[in-house]
Short mmCIF file of N, CA, C and O and ligand atoms in Angstrom, two decimals:
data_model
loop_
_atom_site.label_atom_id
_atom_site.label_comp_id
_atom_site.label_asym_id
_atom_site.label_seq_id
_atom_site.Cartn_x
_atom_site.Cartn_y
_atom_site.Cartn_z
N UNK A 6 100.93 -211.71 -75.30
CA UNK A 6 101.79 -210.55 -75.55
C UNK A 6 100.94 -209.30 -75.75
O UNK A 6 100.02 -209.34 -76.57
N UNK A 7 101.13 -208.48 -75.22
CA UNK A 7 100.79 -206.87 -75.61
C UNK A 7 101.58 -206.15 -75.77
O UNK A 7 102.75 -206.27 -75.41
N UNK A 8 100.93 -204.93 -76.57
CA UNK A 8 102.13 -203.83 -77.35
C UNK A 8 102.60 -203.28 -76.11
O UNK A 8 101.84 -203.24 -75.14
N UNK A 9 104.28 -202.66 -76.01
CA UNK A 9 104.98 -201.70 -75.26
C UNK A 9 103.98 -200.45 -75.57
O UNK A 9 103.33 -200.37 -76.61
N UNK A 10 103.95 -199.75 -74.81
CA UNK A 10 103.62 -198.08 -75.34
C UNK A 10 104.75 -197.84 -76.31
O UNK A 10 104.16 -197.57 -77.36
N UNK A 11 106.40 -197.77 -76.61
CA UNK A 11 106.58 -197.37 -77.75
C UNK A 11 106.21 -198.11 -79.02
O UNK A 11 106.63 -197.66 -80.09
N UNK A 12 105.35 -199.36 -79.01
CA UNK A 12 105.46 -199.87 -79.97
C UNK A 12 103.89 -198.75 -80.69
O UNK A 12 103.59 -198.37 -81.82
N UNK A 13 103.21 -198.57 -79.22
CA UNK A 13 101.76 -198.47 -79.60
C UNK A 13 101.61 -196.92 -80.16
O UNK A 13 100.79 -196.46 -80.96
N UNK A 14 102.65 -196.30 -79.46
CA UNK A 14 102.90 -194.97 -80.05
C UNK A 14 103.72 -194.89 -81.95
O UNK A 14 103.50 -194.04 -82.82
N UNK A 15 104.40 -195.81 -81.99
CA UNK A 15 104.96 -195.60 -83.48
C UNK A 15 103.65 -196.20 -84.41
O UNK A 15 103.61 -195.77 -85.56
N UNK A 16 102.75 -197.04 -84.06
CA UNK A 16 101.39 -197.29 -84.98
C UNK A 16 100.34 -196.22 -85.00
O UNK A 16 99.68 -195.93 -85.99
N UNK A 17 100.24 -195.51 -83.57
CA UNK A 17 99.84 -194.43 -83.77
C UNK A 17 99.85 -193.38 -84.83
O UNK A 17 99.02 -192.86 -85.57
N UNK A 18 101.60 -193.23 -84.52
CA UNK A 18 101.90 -192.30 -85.77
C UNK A 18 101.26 -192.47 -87.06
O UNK A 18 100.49 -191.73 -87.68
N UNK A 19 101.86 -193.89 -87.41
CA UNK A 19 101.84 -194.45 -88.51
C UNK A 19 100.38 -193.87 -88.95
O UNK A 19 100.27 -193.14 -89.94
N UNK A 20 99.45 -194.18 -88.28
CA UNK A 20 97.83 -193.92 -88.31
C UNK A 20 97.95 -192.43 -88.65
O UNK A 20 97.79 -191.89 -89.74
N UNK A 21 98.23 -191.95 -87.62
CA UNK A 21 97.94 -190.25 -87.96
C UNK A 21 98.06 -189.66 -89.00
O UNK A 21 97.12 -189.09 -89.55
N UNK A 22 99.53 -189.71 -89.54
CA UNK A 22 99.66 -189.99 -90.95
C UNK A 22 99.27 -189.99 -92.15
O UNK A 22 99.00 -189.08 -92.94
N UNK A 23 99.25 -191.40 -92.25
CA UNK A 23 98.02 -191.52 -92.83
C UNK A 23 96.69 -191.02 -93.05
O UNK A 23 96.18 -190.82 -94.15
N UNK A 24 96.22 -190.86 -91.99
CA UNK A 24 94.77 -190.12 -91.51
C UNK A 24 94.44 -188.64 -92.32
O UNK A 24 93.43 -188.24 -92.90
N UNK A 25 95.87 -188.01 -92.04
CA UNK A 25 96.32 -186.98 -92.97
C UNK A 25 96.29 -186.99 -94.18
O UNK A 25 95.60 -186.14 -94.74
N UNK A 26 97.06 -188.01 -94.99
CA UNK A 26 97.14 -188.22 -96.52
C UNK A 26 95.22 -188.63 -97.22
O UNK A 26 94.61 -188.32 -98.24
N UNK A 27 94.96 -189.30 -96.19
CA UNK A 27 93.69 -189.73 -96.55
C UNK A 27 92.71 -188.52 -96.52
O UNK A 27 91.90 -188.41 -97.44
N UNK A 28 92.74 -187.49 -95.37
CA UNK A 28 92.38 -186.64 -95.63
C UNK A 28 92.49 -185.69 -96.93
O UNK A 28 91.58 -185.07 -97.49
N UNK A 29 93.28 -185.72 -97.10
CA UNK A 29 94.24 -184.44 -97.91
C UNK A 29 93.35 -184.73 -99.37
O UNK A 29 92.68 -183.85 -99.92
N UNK A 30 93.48 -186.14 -99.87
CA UNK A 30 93.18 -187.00 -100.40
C UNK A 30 91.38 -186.73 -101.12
O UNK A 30 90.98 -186.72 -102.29
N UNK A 31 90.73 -186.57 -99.97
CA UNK A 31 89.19 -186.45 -99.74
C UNK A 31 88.93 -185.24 -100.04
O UNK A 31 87.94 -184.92 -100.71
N UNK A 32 89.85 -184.38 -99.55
CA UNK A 32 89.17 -182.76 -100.02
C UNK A 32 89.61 -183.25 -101.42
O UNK A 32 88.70 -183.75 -102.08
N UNK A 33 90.81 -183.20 -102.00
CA UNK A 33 91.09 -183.09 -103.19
C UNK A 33 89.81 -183.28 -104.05
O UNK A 33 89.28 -182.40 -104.72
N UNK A 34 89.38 -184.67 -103.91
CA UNK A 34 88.25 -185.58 -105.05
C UNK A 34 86.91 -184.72 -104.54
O UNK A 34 86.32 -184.22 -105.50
N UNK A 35 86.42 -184.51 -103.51
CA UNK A 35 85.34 -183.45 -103.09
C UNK A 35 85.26 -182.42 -103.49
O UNK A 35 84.13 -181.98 -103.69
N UNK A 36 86.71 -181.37 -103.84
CA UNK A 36 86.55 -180.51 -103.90
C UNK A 36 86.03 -179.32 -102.57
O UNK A 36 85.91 -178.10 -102.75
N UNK A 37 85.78 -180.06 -101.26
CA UNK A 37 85.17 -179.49 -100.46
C UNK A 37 86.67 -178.59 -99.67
O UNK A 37 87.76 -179.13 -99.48
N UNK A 38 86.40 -177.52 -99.41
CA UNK A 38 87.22 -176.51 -98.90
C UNK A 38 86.87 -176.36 -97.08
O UNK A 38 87.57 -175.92 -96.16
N UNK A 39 85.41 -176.98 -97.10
CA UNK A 39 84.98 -176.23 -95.46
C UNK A 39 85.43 -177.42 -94.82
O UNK A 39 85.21 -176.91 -93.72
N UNK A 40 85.82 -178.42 -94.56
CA UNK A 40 86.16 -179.75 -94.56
C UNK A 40 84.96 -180.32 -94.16
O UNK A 40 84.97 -181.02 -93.15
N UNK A 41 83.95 -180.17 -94.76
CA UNK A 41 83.18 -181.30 -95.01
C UNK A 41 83.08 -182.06 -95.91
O UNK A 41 83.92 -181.67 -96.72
N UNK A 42 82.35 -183.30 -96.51
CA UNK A 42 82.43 -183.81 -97.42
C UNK A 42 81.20 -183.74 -98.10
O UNK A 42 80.11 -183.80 -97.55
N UNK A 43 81.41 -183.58 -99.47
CA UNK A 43 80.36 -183.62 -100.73
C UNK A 43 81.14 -184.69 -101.86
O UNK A 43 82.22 -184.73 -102.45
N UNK A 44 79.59 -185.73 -101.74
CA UNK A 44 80.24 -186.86 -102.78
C UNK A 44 79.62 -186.09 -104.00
O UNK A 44 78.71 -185.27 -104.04
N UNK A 45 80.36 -186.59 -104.92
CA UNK A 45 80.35 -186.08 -106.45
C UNK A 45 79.46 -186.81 -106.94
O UNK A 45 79.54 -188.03 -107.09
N UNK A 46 77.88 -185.62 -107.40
CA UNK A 46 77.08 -185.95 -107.62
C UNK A 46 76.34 -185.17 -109.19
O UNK A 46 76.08 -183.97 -109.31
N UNK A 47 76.17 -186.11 -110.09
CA UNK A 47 75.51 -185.44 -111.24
C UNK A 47 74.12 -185.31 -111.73
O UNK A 47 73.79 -184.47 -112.57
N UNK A 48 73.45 -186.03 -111.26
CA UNK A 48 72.40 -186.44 -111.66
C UNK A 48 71.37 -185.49 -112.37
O UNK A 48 71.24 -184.27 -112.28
N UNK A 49 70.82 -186.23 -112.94
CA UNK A 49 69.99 -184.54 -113.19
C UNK A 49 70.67 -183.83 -114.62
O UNK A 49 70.07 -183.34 -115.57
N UNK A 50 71.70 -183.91 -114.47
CA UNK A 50 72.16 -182.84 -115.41
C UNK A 50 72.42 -183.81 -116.74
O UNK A 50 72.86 -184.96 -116.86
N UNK A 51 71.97 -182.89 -117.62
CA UNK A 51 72.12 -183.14 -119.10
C UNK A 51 73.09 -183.75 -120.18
O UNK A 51 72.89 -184.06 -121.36
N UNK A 52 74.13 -183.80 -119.45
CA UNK A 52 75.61 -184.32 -119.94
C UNK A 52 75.88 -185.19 -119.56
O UNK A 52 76.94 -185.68 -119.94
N UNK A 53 74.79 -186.11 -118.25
CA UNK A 53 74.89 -187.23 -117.43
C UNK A 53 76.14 -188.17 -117.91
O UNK A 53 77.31 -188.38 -117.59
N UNK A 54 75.13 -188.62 -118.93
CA UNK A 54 76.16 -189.81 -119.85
C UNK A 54 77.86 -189.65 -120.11
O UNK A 54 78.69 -190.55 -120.23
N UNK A 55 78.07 -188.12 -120.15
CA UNK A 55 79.53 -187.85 -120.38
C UNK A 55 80.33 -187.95 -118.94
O UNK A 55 81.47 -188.40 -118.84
N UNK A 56 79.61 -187.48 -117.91
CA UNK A 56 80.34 -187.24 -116.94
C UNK A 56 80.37 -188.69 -116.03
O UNK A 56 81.22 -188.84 -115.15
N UNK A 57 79.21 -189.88 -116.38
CA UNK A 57 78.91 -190.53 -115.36
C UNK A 57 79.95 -191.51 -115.03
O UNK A 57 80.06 -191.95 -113.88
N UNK A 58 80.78 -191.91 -116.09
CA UNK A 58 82.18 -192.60 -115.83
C UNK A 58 82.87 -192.31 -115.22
O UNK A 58 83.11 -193.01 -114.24
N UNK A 59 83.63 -191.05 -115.44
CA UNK A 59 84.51 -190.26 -114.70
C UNK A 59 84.02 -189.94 -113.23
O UNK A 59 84.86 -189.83 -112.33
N UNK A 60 82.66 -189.80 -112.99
CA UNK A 60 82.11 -189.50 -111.57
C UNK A 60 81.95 -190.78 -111.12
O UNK A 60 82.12 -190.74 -109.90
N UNK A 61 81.71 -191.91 -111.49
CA UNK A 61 81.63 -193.73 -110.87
C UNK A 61 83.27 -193.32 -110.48
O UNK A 61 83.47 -192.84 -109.36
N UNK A 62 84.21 -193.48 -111.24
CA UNK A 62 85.65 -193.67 -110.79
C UNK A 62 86.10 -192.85 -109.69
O UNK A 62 86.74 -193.20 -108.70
N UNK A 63 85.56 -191.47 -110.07
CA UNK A 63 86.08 -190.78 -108.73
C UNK A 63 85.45 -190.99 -107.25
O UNK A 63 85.84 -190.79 -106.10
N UNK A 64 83.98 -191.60 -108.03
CA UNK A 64 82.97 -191.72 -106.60
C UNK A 64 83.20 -192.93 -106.10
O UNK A 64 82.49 -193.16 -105.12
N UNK A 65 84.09 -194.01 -106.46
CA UNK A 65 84.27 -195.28 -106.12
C UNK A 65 85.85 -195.15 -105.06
O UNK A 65 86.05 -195.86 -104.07
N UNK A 66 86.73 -194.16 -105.53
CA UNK A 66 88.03 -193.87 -104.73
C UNK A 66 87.65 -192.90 -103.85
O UNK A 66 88.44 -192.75 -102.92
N UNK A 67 86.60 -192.14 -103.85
CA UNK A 67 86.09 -191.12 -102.73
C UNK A 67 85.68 -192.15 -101.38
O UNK A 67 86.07 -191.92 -100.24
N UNK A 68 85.02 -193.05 -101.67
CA UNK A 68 84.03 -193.96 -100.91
C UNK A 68 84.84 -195.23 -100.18
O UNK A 68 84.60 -195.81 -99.12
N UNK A 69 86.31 -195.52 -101.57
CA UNK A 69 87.29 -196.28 -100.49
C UNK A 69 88.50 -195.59 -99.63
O UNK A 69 89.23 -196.29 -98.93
N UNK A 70 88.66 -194.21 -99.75
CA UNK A 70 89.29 -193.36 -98.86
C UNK A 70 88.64 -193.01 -97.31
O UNK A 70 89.16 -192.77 -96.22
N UNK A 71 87.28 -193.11 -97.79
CA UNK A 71 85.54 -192.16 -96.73
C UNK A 71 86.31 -193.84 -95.77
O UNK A 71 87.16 -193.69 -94.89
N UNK A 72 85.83 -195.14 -96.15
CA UNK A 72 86.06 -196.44 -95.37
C UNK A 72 87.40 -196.56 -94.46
O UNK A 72 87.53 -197.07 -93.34
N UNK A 73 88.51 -195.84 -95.41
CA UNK A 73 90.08 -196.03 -95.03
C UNK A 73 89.93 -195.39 -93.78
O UNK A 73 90.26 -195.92 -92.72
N UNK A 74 89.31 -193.96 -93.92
CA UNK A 74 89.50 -193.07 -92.61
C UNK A 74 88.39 -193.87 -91.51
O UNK A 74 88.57 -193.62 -90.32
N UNK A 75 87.43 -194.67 -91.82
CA UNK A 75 86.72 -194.87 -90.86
C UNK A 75 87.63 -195.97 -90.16
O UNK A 75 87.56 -195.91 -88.93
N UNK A 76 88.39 -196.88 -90.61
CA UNK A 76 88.92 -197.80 -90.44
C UNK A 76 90.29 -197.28 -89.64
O UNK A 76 90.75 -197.82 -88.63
N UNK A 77 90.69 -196.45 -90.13
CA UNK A 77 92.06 -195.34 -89.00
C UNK A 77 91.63 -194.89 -87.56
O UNK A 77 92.14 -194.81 -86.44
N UNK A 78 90.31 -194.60 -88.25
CA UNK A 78 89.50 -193.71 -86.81
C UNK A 78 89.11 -194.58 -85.97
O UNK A 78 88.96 -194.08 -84.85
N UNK A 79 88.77 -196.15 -86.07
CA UNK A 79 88.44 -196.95 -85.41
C UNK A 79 89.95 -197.63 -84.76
O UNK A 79 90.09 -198.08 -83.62
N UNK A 80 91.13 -197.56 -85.97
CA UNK A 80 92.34 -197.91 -85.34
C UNK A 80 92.75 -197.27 -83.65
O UNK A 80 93.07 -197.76 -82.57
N UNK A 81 92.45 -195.68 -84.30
CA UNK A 81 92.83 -194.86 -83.01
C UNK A 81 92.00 -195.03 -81.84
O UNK A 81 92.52 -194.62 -80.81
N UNK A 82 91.11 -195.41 -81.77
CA UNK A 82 90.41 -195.31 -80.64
C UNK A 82 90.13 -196.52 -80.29
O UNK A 82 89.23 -196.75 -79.49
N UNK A 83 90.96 -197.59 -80.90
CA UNK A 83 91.08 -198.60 -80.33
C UNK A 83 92.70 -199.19 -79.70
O UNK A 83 92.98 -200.30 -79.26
N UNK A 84 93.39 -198.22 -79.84
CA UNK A 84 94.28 -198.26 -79.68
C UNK A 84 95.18 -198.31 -78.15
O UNK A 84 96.15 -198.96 -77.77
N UNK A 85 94.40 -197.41 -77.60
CA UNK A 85 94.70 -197.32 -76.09
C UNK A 85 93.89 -198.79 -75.00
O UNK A 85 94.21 -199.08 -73.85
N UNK A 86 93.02 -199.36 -75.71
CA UNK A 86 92.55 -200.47 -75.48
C UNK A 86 93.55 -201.86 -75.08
O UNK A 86 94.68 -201.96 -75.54
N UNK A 87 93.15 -202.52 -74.49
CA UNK A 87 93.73 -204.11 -74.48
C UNK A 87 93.11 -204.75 -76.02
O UNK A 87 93.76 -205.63 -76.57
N UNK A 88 91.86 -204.26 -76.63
CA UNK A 88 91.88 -204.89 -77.50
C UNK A 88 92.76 -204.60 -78.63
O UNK A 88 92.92 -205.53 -79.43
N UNK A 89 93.47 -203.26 -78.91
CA UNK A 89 94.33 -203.44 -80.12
C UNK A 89 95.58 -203.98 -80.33
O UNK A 89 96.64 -203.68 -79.80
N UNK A 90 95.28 -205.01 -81.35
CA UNK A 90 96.57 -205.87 -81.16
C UNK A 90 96.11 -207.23 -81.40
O UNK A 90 96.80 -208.02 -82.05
N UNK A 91 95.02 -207.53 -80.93
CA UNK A 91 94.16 -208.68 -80.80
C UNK A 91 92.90 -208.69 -81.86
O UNK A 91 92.09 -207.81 -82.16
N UNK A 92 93.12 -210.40 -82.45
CA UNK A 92 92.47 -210.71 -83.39
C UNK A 92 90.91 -210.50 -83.16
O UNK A 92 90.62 -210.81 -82.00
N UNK A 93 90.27 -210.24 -83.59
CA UNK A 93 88.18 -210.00 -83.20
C UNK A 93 88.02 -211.26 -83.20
O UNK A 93 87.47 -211.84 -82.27
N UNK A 94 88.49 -211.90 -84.29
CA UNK A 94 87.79 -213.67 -84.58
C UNK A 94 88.54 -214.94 -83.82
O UNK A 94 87.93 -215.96 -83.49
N UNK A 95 89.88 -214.73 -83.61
CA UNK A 95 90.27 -215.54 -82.80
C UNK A 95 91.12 -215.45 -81.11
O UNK A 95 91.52 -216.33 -80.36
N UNK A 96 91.13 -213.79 -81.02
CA UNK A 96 91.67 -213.21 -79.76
C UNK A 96 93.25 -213.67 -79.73
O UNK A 96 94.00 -213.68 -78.76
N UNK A 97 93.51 -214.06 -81.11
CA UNK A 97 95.07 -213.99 -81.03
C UNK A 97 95.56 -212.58 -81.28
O UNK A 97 95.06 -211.58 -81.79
N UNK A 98 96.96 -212.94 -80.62
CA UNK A 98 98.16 -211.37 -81.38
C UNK A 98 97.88 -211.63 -82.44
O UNK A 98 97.82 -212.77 -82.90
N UNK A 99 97.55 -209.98 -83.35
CA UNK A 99 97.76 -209.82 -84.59
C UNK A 99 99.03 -209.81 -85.13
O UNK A 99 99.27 -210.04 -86.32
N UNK A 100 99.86 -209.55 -84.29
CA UNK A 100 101.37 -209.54 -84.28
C UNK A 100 102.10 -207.89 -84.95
O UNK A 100 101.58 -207.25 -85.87
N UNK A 101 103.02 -207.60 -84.41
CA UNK A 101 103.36 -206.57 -84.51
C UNK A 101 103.99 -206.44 -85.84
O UNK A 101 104.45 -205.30 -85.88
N UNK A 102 104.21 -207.03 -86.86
CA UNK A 102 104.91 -206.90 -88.36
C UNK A 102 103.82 -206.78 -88.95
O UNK A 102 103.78 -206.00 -89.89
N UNK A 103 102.49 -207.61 -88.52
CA UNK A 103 101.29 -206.98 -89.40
C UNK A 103 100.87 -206.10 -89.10
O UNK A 103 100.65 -205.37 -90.07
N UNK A 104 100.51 -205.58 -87.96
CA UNK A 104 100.02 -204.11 -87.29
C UNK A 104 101.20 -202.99 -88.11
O UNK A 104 100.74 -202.00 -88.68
N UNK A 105 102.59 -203.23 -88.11
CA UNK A 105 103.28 -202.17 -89.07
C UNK A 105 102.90 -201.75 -90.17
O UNK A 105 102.45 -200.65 -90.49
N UNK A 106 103.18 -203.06 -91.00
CA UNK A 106 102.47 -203.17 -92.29
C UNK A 106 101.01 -202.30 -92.68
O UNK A 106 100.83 -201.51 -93.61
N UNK A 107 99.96 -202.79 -91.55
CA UNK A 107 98.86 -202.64 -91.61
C UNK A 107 98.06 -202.37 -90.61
O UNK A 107 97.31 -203.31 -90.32
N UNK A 108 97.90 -201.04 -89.72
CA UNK A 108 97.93 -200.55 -88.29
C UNK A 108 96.34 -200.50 -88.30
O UNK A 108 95.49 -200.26 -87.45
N UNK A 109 96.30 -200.81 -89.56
CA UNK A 109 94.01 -200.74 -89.48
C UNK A 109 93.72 -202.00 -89.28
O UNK A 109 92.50 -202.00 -89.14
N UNK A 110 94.23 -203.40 -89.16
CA UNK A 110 94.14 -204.62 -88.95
C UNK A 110 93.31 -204.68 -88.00
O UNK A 110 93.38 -203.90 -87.06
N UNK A 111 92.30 -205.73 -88.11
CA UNK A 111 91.85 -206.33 -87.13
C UNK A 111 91.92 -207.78 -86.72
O UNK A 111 91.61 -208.42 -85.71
N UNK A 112 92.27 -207.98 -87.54
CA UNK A 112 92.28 -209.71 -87.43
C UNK A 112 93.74 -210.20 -88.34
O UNK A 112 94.31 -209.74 -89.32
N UNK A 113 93.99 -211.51 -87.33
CA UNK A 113 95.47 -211.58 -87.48
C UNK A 113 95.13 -212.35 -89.18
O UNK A 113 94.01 -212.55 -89.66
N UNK A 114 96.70 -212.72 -89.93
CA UNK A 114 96.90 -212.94 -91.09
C UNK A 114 95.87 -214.10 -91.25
O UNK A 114 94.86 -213.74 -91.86
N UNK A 115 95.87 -215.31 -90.87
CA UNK A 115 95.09 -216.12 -91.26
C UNK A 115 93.48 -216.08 -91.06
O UNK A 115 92.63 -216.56 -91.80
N UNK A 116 93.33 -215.47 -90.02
CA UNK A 116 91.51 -215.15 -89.71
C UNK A 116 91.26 -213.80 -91.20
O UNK A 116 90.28 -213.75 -91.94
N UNK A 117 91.99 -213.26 -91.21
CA UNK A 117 91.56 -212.37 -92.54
C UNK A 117 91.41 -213.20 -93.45
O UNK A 117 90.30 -213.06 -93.98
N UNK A 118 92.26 -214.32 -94.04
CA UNK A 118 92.30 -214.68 -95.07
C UNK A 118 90.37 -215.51 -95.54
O UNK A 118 89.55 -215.59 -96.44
N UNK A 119 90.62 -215.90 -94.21
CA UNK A 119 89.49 -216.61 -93.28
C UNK A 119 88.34 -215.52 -94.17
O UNK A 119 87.79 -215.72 -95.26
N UNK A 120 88.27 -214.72 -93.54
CA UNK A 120 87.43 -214.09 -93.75
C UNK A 120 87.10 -213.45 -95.17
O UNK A 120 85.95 -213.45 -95.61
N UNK A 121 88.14 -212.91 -95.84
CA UNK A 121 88.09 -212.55 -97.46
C UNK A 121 87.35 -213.62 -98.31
O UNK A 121 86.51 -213.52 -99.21
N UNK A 122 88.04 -214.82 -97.64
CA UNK A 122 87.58 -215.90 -98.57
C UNK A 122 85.66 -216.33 -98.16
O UNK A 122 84.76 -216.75 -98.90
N UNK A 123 85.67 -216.08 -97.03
CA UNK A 123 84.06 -216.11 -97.17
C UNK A 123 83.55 -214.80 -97.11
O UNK A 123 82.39 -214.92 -96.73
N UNK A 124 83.85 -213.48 -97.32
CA UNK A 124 83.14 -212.70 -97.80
C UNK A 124 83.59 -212.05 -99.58
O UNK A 124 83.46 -210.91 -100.02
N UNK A 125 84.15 -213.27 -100.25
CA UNK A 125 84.56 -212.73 -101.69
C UNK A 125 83.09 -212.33 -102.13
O UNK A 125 82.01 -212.53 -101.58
N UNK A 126 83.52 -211.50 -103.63
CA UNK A 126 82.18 -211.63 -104.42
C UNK A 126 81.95 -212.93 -104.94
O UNK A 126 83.05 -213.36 -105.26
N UNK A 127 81.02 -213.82 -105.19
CA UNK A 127 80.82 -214.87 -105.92
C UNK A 127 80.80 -214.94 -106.94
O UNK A 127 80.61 -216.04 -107.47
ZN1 ZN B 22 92.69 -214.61 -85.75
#
């Protein structure tokens, strides 16, 4: 099975979207206005200890937003492909209720699980 173009166009969206919020998202915690990105960095400074919590937390949701968009951006440009849609690990349909759900998917429900479980932390 492969996606219709309208199916491949409404994940699109879905992506774009997103892509947006995630953006929006990134300036916010950056603070960056030129749209580039500056991770939140203290070092050095004298108050280290006060700020370094609050900068781990923000620098830890900066860094899984920075991944989200890489993972959108790889959605999109894999998208017009025969490969999107299709599992990496087993070349099955990912199936189209998980691609809704989850349009950054690469691998269908059970090869993920597959995979979480051998790349957990130990
Ligand atoms: Zn699979």
């Amino acid at each position: 099975m492969s996606l219709s173009s309208e199916q491949k166009q409404s994940i699109e969206l879905a992506l774009r979207q997103r892509r947006a919020e995630v953006l929006a998202e990134l300036r916010t915690e950056t603070h960056a206005d030129d749209g580039t990105m500056r991770l939140p960095t203290h070092r050095g400074e004298a108050d280290d200890d006060v700020t370094s919590a609050a900068d781990a937390v923000e620098m830890a949701q900066t860094l899984r937003d920075a991944s989200e968009l890489e993972r959108i951006d790889a959605a999109l440009a894999r998208l017009p492909s025969a490969q999107f849609g299709v599992c990496v690990d087993c070349s099955d349909d990912i199936g189209l209720q998980r691609l809704r759900a989850e349009p950054t998917a690469v691998r269908c429900t059970a090869c993920q699980i597959r995979y979480e479980k051998s790349h957990a932390p130990a």
